[in-house]
Coordinates of C-alpha atoms in Angstrom, one line a residue:
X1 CA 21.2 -3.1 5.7
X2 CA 21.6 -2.7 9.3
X3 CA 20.8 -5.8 11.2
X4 CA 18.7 -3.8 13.9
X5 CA 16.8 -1.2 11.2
X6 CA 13.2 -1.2 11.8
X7 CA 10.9 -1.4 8.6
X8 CA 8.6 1.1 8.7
X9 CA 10.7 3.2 6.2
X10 CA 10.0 0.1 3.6
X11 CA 6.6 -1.0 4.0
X12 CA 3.6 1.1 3.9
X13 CA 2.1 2.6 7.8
X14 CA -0.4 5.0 6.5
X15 CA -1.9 5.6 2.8
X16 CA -0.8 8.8 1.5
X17 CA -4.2 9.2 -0.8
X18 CA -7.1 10.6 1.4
X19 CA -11.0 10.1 0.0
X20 CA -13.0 13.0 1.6
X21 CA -16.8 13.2 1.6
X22 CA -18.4 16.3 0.3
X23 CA -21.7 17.4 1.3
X24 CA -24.2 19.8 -0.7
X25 CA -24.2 22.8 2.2
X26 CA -23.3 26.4 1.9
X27 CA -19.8 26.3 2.3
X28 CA -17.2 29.4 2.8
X29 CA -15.3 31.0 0.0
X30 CA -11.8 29.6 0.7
X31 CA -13.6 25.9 2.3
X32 CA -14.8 26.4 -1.8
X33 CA -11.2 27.4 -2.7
X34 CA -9.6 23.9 -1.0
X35 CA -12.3 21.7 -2.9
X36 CA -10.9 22.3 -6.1
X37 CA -9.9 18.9 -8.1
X38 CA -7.7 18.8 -11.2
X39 CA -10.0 16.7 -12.6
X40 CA -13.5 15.0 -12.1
X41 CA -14.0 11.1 -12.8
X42 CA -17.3 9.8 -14.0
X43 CA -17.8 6.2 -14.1
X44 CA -19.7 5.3 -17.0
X45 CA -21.3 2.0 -18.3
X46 CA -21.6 1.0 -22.0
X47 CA -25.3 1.5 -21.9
X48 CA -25.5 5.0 -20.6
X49 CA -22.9 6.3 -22.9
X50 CA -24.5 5.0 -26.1
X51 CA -27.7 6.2 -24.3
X52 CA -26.2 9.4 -22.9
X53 CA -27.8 9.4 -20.0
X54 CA -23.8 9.7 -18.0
X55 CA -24.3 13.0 -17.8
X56 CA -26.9 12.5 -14.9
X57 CA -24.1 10.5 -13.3
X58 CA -21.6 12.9 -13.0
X59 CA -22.9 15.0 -10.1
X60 CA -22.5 18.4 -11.8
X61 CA -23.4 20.1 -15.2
X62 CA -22.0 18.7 -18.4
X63 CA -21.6 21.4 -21.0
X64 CA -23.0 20.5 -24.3
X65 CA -19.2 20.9 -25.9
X66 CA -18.1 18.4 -23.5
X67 CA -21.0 15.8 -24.4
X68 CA -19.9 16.2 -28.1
X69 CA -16.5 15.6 -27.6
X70 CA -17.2 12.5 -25.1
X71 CA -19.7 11.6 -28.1
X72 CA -16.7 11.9 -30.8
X73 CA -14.6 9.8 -28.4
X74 CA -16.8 6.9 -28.7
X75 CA -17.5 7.3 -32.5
X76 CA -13.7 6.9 -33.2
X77 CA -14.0 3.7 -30.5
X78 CA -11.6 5.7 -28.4
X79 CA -13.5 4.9 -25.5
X80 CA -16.0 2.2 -25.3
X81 CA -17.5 2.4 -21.7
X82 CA -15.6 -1.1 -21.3
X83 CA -14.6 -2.1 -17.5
X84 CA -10.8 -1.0 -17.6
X85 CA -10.7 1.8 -20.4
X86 CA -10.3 5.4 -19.1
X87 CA -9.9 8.5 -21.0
X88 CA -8.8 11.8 -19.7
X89 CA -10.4 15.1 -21.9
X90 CA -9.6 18.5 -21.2
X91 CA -12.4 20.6 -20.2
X92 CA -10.7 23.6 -22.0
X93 CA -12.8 25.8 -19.3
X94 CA -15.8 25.2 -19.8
X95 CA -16.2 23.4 -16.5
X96 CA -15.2 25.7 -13.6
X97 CA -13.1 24.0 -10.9
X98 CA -11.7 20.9 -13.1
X99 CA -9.3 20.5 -16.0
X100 CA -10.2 17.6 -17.3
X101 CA -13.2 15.0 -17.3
X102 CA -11.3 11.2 -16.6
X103 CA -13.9 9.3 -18.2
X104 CA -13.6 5.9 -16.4
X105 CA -15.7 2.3 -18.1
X106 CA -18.0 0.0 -15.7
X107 CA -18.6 -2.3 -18.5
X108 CA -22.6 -4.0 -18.5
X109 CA -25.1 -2.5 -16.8
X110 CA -25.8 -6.0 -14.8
X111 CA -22.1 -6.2 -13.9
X112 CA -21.7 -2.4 -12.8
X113 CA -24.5 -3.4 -10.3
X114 CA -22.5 -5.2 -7.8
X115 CA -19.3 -4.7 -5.9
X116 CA -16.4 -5.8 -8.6
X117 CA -17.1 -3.6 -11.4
X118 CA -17.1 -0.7 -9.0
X119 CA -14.1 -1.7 -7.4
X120 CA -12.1 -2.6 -10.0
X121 CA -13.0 1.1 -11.8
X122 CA -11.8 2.6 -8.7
X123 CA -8.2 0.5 -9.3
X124 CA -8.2 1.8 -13.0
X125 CA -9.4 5.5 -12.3
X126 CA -6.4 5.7 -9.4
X127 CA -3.3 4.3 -11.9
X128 CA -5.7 6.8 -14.6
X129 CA -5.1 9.5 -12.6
X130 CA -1.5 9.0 -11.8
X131 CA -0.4 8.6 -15.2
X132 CA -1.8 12.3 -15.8
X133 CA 0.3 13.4 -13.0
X134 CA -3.0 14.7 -11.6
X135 CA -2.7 15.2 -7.5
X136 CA -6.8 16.0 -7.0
X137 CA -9.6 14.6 -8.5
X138 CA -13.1 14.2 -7.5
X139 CA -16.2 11.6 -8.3
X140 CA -19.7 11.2 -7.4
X141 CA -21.4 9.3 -5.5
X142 CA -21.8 5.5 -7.1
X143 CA -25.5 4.8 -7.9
X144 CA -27.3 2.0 -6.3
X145 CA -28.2 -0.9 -8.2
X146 CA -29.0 -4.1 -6.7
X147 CA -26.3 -3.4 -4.2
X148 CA -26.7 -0.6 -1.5
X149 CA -24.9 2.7 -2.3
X150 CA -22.7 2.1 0.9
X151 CA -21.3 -1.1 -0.2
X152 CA -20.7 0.6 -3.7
X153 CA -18.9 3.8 -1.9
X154 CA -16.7 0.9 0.3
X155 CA -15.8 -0.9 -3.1
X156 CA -15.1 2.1 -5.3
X157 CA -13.1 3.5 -2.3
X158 CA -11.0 0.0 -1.7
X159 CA -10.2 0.1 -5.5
X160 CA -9.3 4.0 -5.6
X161 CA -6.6 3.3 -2.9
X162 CA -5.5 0.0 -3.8
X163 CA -5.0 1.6 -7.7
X164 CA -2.6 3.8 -6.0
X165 CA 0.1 1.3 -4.8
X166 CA 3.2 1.4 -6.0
X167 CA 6.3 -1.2 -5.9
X168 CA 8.9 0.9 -3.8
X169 CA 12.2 1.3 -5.3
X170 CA 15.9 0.8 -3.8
X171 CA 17.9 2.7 -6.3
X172 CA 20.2 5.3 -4.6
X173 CA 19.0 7.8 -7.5
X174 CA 15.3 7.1 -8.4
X175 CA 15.2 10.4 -10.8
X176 CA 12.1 12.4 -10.2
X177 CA 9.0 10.1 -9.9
X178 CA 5.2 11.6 -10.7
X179 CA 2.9 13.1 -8.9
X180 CA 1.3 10.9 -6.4
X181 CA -2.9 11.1 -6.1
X182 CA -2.9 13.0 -2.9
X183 CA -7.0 13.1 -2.3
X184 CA -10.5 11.9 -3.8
X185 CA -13.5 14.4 -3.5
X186 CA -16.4 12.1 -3.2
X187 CA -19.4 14.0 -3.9
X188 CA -22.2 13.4 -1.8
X189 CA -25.0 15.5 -2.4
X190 CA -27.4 16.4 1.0
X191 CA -27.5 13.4 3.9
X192 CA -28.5 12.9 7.2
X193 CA -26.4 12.5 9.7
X194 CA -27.0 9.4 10.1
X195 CA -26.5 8.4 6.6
X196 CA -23.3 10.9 6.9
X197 CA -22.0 8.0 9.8
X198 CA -22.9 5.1 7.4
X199 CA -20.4 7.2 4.7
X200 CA -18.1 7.6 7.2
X201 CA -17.8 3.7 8.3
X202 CA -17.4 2.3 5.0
X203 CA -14.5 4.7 3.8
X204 CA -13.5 3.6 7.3
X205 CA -13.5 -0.2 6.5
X206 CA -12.6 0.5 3.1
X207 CA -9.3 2.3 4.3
X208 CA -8.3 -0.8 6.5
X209 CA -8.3 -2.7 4.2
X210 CA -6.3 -1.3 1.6
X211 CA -3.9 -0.6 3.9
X212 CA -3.8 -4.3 4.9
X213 CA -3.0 -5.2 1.0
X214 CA -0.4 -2.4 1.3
X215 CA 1.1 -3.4 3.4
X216 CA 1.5 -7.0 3.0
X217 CA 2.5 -6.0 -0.6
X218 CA 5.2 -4.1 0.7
X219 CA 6.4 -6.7 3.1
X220 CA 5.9 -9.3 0.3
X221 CA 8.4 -7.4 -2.1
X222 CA 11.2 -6.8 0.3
X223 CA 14.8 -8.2 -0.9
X224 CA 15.9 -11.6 1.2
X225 CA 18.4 -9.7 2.8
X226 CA 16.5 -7.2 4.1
X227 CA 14.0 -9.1 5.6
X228 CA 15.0 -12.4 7.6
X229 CA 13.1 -14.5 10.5
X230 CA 14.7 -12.3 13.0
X231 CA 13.2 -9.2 10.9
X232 CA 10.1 -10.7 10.4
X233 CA 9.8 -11.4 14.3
X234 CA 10.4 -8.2 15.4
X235 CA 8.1 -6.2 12.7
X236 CA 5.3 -8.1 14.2
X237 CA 5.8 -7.5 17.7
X238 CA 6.1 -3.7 16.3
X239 CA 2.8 -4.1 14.4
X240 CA 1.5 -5.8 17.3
X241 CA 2.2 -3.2 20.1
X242 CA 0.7 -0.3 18.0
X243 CA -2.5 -2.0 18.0
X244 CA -2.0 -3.1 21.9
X245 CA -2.0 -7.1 21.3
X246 CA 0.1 -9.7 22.6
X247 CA 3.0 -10.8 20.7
X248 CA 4.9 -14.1 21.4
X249 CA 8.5 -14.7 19.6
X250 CA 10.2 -18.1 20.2
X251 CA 13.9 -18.1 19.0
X252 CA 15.8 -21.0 18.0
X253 CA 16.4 -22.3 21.6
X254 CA 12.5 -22.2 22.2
X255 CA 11.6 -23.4 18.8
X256 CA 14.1 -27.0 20.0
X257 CA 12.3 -26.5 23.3
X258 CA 8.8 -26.9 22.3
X259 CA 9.2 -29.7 20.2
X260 CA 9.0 -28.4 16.9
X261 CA 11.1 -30.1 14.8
X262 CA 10.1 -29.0 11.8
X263 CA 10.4 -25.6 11.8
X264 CA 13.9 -25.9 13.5
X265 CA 14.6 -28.3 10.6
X266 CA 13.8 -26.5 7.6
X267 CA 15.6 -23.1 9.9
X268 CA 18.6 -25.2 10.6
X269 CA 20.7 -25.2 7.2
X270 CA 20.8 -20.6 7.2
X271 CA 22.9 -18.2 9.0
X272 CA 19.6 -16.6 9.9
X273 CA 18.1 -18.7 12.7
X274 CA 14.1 -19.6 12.8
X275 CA 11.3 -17.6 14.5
X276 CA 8.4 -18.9 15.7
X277 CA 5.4 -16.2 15.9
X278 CA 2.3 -15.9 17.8
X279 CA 0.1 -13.0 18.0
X280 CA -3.4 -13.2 19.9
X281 CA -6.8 -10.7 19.1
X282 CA -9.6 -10.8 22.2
X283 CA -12.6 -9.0 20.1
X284 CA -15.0 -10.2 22.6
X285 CA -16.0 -10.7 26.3
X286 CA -17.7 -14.2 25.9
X287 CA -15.4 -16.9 27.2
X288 CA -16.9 -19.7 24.8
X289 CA -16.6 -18.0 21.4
X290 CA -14.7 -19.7 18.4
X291 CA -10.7 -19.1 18.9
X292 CA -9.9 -18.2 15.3
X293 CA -6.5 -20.1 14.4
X294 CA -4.5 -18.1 11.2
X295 CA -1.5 -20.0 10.3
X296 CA 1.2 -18.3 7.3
X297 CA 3.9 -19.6 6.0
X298 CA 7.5 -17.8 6.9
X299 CA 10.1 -18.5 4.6
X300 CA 11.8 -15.6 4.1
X301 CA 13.8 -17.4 0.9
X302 CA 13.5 -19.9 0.0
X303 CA 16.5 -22.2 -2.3
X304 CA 14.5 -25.1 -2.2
X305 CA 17.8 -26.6 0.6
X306 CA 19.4 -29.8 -0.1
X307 CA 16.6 -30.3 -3.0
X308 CA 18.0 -26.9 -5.0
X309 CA 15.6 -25.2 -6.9
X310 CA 17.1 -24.0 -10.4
X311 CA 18.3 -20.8 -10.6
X312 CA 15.9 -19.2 -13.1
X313 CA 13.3 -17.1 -11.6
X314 CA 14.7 -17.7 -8.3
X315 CA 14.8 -14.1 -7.5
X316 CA 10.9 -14.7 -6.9
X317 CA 11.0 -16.6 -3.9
X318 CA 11.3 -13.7 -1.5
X319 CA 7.5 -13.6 -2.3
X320 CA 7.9 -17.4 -0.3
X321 CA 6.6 -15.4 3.2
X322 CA 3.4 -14.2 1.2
X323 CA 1.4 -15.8 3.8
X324 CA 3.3 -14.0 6.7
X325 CA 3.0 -10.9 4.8
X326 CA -1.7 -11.8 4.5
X327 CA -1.3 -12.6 7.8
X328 CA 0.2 -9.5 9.2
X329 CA -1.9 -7.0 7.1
X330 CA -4.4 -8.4 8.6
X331 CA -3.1 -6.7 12.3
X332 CA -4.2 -3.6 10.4
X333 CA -7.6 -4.9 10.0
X334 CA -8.1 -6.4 13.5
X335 CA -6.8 -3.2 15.1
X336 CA -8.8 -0.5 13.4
X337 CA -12.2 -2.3 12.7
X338 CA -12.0 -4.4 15.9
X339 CA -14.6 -7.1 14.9
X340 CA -16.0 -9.3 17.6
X341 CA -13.7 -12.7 17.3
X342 CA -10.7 -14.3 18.9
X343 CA -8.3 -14.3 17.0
X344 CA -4.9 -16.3 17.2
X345 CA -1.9 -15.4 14.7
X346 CA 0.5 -18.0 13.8
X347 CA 3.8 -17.7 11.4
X348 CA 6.7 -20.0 11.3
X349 CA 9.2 -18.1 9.6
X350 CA 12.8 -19.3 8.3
X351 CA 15.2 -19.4 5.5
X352 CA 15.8 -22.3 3.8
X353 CA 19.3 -22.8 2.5
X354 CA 21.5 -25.4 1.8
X355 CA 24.5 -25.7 3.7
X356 CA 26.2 -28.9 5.7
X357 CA 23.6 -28.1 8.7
X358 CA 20.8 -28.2 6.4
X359 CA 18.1 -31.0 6.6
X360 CA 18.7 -33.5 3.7
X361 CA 16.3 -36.0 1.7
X362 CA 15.9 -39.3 3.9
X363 CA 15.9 -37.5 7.0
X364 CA 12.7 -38.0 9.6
X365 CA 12.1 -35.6 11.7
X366 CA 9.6 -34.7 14.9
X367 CA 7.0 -32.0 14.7
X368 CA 5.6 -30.6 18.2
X369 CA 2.6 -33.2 18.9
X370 CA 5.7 -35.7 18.0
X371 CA 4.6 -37.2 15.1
X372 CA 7.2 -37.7 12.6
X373 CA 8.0 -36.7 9.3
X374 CA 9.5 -38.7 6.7
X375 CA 11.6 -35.7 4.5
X376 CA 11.6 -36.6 0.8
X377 CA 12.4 -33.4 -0.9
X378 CA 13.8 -30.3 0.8
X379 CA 11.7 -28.1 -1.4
X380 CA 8.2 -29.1 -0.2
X381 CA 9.5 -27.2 3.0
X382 CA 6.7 -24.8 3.6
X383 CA 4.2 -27.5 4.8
X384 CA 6.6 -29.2 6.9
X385 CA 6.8 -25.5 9.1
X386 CA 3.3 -25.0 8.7
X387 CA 2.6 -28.1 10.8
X388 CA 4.5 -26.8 13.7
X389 CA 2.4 -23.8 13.2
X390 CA -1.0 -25.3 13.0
X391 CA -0.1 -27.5 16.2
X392 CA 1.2 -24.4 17.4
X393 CA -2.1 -22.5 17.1
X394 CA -4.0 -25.4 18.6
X395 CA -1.9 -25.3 21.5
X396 CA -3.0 -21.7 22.0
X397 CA -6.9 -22.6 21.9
X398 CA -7.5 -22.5 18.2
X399 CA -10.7 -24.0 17.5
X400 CA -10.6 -23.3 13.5
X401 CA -8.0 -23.2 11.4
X402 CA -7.0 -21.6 8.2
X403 CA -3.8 -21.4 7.2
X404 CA -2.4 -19.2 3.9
X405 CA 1.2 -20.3 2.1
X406 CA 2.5 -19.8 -1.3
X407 CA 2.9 -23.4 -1.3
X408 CA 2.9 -25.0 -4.4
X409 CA 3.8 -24.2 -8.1
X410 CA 1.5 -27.2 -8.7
X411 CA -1.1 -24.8 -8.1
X412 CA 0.2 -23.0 -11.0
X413 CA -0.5 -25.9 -13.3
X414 CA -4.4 -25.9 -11.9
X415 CA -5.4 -22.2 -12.3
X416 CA -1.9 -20.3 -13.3
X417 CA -1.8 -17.4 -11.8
X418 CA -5.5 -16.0 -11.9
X419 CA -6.9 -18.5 -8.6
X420 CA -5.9 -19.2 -5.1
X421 CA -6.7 -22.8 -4.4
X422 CA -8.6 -24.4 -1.5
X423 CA -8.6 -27.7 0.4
X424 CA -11.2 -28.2 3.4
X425 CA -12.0 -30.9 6.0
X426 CA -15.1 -29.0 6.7
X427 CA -17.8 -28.1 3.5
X428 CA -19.7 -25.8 5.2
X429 CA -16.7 -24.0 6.7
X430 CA -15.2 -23.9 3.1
X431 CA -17.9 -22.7 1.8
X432 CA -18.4 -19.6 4.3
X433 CA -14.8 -18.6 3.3
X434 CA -15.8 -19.1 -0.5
X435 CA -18.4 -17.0 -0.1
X436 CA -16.2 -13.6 1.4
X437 CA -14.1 -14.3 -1.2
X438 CA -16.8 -13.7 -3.8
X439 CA -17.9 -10.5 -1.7
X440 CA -14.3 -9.8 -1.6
X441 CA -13.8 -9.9 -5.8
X442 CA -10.7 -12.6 -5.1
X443 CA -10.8 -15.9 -7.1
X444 CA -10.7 -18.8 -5.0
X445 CA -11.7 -22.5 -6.0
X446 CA -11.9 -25.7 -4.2
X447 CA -9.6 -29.1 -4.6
X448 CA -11.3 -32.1 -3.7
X449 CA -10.4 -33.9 -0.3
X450 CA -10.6 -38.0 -1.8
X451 CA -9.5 -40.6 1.0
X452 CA -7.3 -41.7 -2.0
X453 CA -5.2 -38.3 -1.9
X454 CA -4.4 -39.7 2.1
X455 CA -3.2 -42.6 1.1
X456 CA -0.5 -41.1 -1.0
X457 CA 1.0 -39.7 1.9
X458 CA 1.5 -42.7 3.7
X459 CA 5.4 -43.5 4.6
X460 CA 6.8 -46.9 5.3
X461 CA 9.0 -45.4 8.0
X462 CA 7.5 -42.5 9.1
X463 CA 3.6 -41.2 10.2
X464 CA 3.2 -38.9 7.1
X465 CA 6.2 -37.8 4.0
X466 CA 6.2 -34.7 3.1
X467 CA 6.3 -35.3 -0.9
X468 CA 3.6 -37.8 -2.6
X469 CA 5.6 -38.7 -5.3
X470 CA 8.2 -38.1 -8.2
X471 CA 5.6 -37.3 -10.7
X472 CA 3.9 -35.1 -8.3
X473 CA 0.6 -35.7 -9.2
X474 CA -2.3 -33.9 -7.7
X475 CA 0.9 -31.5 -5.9
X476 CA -1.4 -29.1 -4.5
X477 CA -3.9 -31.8 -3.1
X478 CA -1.9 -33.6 -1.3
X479 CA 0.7 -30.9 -0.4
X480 CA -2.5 -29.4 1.4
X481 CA -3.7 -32.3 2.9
X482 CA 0.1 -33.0 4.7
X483 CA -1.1 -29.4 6.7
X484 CA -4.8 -30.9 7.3
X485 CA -2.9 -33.8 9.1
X486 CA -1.9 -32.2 11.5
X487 CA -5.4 -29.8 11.4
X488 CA -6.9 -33.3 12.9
X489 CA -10.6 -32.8 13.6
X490 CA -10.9 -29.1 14.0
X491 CA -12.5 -27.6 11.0
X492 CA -9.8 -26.4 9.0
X493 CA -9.6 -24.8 5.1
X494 CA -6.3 -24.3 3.2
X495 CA -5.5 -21.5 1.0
X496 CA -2.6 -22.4 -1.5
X497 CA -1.2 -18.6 -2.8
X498 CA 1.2 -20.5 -5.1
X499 CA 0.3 -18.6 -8.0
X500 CA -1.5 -15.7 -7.0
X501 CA 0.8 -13.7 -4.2
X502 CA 3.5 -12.9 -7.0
X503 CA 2.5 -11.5 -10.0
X504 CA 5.6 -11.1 -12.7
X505 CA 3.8 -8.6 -15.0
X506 CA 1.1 -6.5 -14.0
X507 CA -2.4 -8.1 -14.8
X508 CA -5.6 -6.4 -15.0
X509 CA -6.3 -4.9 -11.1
X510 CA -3.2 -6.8 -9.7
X511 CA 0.4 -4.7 -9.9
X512 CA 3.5 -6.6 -10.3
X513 CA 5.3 -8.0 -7.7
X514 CA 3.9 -8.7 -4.4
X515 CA -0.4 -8.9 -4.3
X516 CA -1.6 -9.3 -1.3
X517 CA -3.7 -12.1 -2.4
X518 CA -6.5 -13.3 0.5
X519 CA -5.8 -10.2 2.4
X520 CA -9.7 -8.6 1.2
X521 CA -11.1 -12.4 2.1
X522 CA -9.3 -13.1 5.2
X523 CA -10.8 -9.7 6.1
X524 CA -14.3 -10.1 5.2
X525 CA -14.3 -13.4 7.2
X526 CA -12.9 -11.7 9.9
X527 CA -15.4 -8.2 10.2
X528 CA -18.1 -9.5 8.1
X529 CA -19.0 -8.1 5.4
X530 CA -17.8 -4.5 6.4
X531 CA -20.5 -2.3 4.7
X532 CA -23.0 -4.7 4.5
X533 CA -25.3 -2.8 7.5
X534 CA -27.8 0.0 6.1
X535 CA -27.9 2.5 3.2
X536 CA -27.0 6.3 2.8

């Protein structure tokens, strides 16, 4: 790859799938004419297909032919109504304007309710829909359970685009790929124009958000040599600029200069010198408000250094800048739904490589507030940079801290793949975040914070060590807790994407490869809950 090659032909700038609303008005023959779908979703829950009452869900007329055969379909338990089944049936023309029905499962009533189920059906009814080759479809309006409608239309939405990512390929001859979904007809029926506005700022949020997870998918699955500190650096201060925010890269020379031992450390042993970024959000006029501090772990690769990781499954570890990649999808967020916070952006990013400048077990080394680190294994690098960052973000008025790392594979041995884990100096901080990521559908559960855990961090020669021990007990604890050292007394919650910011095999909602894990949460936390206010 060229050295100076921008990104934007690699990572995702705009979603490609549209969702337009449809209103019940008299329309004009060819306006009619550009409405037509290839096929018309209807999400359905187990009770109202054994009841039959999906036909009043699906916004138009069912033809009695068409309930038979859906009727069939469930007799020979070819579809179930379960969250996650879909099944596309021709319509053989008996429904004017759509091929086929794409019958699409919310699961139990209760559960089809809320947010998830919705959301998730939109992720299943999106892949559905691709793997017909279909380019147009249209759905109805969600109905409102305990939920409002508009919450319901931003999760279906959200699922509907995020069901349409794909990982992007690098083959020089990719052979002729599907159809991509190309737009979503929601059917409306009549609405104020008010309610009309309401619509209109969910699909909004809704939209900002899946391209955050996009992107930071995209950015997540690049190869190691296509995207290095220096890369990195200047995609941000791209991604910055379009969103008119202020964008601060140290190189290597002002890394030394500040201080920041750490991240020049773990930077020091790669061709590909460290970067040190900082981006800042101003959301609001009032001088006193909460500075935000986001902190995301950089490593570009990571080899594990000195302390070599084994070569199996190493491949993975370009997913090791997950954090960076949450962290800048949320610039997508910030700049198109503009919430009312400050907002600072941290990311350390570097390689770490063994070579004969490389940082070495045994070394100690000074972080920017000059504390020192005693270095025990090269490996647990991605805390050591992430101090520099969180001292970083303090230095530029951070009052609260989160920072988000693939940090640990201990964190695999906790929850495997399915959870993100937390560690908090603050409970009711923690428990704010906990509760977007419920409203956000992404798993997230809390590690104790024990004065015991502290203690196992204590070095004989040093003010912290980077590794507890050579069992590595409680890894993910205490590996969190070496960041929340440096946090001090500002409130401060860590979120370990160990196991959930690289999936190997796709896995219910999640694709393979890169996730985007905390993205939705970070988000939430960020904008509130972004179609929490009013009805349609």
């Amino acid at each position: 790859m060229n050295e100076v090659e921008p990104l934007d032909r690699l990572v995702t700038q705009e979603l490609s799938m549209k969702i337009r609303p449809v209103w019940d008005e008299p329309r004009e023959d060819n306006e009619a004419e550009e409405d037509a779908s290839q096929a018309l979703a209807v999400f359905i829950t187990r009770e109202e297909l054994e009841s039959g009452a999906w036909t009043m869900a699906a916004g138009t007329e069912v033809p009695a032919a068409i309930v038979g055969a859906v009727r069939e379909l469930a007799a020979r338990g070819r579809f179930s109504g379960r969250l996650g089944e879909t099944e596309a049936l021709p319509t053989l023309g008996l429904m004017p304007g759509y091929q086929a029905l794409l019958l699409c499962g919310l699961g139990e009533a209760a559960r089809a309710e809320g947010t998830d189920a919705w959301r998730d059906a939109g992720v299943y009814a999106a892949r559905a829909a691709l793997g017909q080759g279909l380019e147009r479809l249209a759905a109805p309006l969600p109905r409102a359970g305990r939920a409002a409608v508009r919450e319901l239309v931003y999760a279906l939405a959200e699922g509907l685009w995020l069901g349409c990512y794909r990982m992007p390929s690098f083959a020089a001859s990719r052979g002729t790929r599907p159809p991509a979904l190309k737009e979503v007809a929601l059917l409306c029926g009549r609405a104020t124009a008010d309610e009309r506005a309401g619509l209109q700022r969910s699909l909004e949020a809704a939209y900002a958000m899946a391209l955050a997870t996009h992107y930071a998918r995209d950015l997540t699955n690049l190869p190691g040599n296509y995207l290095v500190p220096e890369t990195l650096a200047r995609e941000a201060q791209t991604l910055a600029a379009r969103y008119g925010l202020e964008c601060t890269v140290l190189d290597e020379h002002g890394i030394r200069e500040q201080g920041m031992g750490g991240l020049a450390a773990v930077g020091g042993g790669s061709a590909n010198p460290p970067r040190m970024i900082a981006i800042r959000y101003r959301g609001t006029e009032e001088e006193n408000a909460d500075v935000i501090g986001l902190v995301g772990k950089g490593i570009t690769f990571d080899t594990g250094g000195i302390s070599l990781k084994k070569p199996e499954g190493m491949e993975e570890m370009i997913s090791d800048m997950g954090g960076a990649a949450v962290l800048l999808g949320l610039i997508h967020v910030l700049g198109r739904l503009r919430p009312q916070v400050h907002a600072v952006i941290v990311i350390p990013a570097a390689e770490n490589m063994p070579s004969g400048s490389a940082f070495k077990p045994g070394d100690v080394i000074s972080v920017m507030n000059g504390q020192t680190v005693e270095i025990l294994n090269t490996d647990a690098e991605g805390r050591v940079v992430l101090a520099d960052g969180v001292l970083y973000a303090k230095a530029l008025g951070a009052t609260r801290l989160i920072d988000v790392a693939t940090l640990t594979g201990a964190v695999l041995v906790s929850f495997a793949d399915v959870a993100t884990g937390a560690v908090s100096n603050d409970e009711p901080f923690l428990q704010e975040l906990l509760s977007y990521a419920r409203q956000a559908g992404e798993k997230v559960w809390p590690f104790p914070n024990y004065p015991e855990y502290h203690d196992m961090l204590k070095s004989r020669v040093a003010d912290i060590k980077n590794a507890a021990s050579r069992d590595r007990w409680a890894g993910s604890i205490t590996a969190g807790l070496f960041i929340g050292f440096f946090a001090g007394d500002a409130p401060w919650v860590h979120l370990d994407t160990g196991g959930t910011a690289w999936l190997w095999n796709e896995r219910g909602t999640e694709p393979q490869g890169g996730t985007g894990a905390m993205v939705r949460t970070l988000g939430h936390y960020l904008c509130g809950s972004p179609a929490a206010e009013g009805d349609i």
